Tab-separated table of C-alpha atoms in Angstrom:
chain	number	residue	atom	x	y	z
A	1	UNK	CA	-3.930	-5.358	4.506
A	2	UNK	CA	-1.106	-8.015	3.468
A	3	UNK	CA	1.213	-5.559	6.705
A	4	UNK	CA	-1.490	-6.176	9.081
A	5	UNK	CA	-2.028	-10.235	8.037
A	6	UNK	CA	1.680	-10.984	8.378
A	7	UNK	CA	1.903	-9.174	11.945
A	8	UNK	CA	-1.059	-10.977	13.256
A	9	UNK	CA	0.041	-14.815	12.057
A	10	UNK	CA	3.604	-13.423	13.438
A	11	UNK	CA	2.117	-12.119	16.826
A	12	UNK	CA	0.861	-15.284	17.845
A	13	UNK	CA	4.385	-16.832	17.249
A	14	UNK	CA	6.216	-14.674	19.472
A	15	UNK	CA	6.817	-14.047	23.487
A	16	UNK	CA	8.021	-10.585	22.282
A	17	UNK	CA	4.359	-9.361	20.394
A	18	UNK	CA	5.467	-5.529	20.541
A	19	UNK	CA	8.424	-5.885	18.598
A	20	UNK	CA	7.006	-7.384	15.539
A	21	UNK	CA	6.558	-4.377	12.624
A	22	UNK	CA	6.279	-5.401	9.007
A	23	UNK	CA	6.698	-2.927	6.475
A	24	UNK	CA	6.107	-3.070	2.910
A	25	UNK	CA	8.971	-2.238	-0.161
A	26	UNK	CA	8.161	-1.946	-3.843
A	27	UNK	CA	10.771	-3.254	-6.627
A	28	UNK	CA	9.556	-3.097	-9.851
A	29	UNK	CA	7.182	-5.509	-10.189
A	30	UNK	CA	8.009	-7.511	-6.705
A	31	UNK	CA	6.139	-6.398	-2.924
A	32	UNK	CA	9.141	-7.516	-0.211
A	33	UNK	CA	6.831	-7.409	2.776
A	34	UNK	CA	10.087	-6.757	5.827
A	35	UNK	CA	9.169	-8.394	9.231
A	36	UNK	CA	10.998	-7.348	11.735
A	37	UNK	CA	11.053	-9.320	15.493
A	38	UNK	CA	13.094	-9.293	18.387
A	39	UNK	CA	16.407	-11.205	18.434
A	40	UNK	CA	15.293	-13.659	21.110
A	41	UNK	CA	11.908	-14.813	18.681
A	42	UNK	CA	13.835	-15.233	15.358
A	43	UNK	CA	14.129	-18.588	16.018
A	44	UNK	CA	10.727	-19.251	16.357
A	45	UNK	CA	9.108	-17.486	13.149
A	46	UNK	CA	12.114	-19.181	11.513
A	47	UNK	CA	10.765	-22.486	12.708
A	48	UNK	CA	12.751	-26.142	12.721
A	49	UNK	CA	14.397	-26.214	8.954
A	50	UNK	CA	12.646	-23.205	7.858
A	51	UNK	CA	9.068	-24.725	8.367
A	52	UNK	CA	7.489	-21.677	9.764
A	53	UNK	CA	9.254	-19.287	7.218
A	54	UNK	CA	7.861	-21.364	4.159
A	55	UNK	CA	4.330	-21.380	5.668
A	56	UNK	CA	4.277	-18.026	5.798
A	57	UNK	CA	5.264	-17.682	2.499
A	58	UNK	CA	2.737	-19.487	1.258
A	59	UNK	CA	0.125	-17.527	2.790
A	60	UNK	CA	1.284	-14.874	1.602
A	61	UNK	CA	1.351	-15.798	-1.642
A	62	UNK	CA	-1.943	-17.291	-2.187
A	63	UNK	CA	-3.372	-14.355	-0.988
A	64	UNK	CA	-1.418	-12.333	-3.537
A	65	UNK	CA	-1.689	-14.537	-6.397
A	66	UNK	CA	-1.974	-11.994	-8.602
A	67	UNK	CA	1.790	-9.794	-7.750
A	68	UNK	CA	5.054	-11.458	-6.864
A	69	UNK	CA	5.627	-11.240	-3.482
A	70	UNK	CA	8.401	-12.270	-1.009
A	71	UNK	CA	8.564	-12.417	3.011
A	72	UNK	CA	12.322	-11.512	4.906
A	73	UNK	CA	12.684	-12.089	8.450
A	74	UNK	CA	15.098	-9.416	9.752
């Protein structure tokens, strides 16, 4: 669910949709959700100063308030 809610919000940010795959990694007690995007659209998930990144964050984290979760753009 979290996979499919981080590829649609990132989707809709990029000119590249087909490239975007998120997968999920368990350590321990922290879910790293991996999004992947093409080279040319890193800039814009990234955002001016990060802003983009952070929101994205956030989502995620309020909707997994519960677990510890983190969000890397690679």
């Amino acid at each position: 669910m979290m996979e499919e809610l981080i590829s649609c919000i990132a989707k809709e940010l990029v000119t590249q949709p087909e490239a975007v795959t998120v997968t999920k990694i368990q350590k321990a007690d922290l879910e790293v959700y991996r999004l992947h995007v093409a080279p040319d659209d890193m800039g814009k998930v990234i955002g001016k100063q990060g802003k983009i990144a952070r929101a994205l964050r956030l989502v995620v984290k309020a909707v997994r308030a519960d677990v510890k979760v983190a969000v890397d753009i690679v």
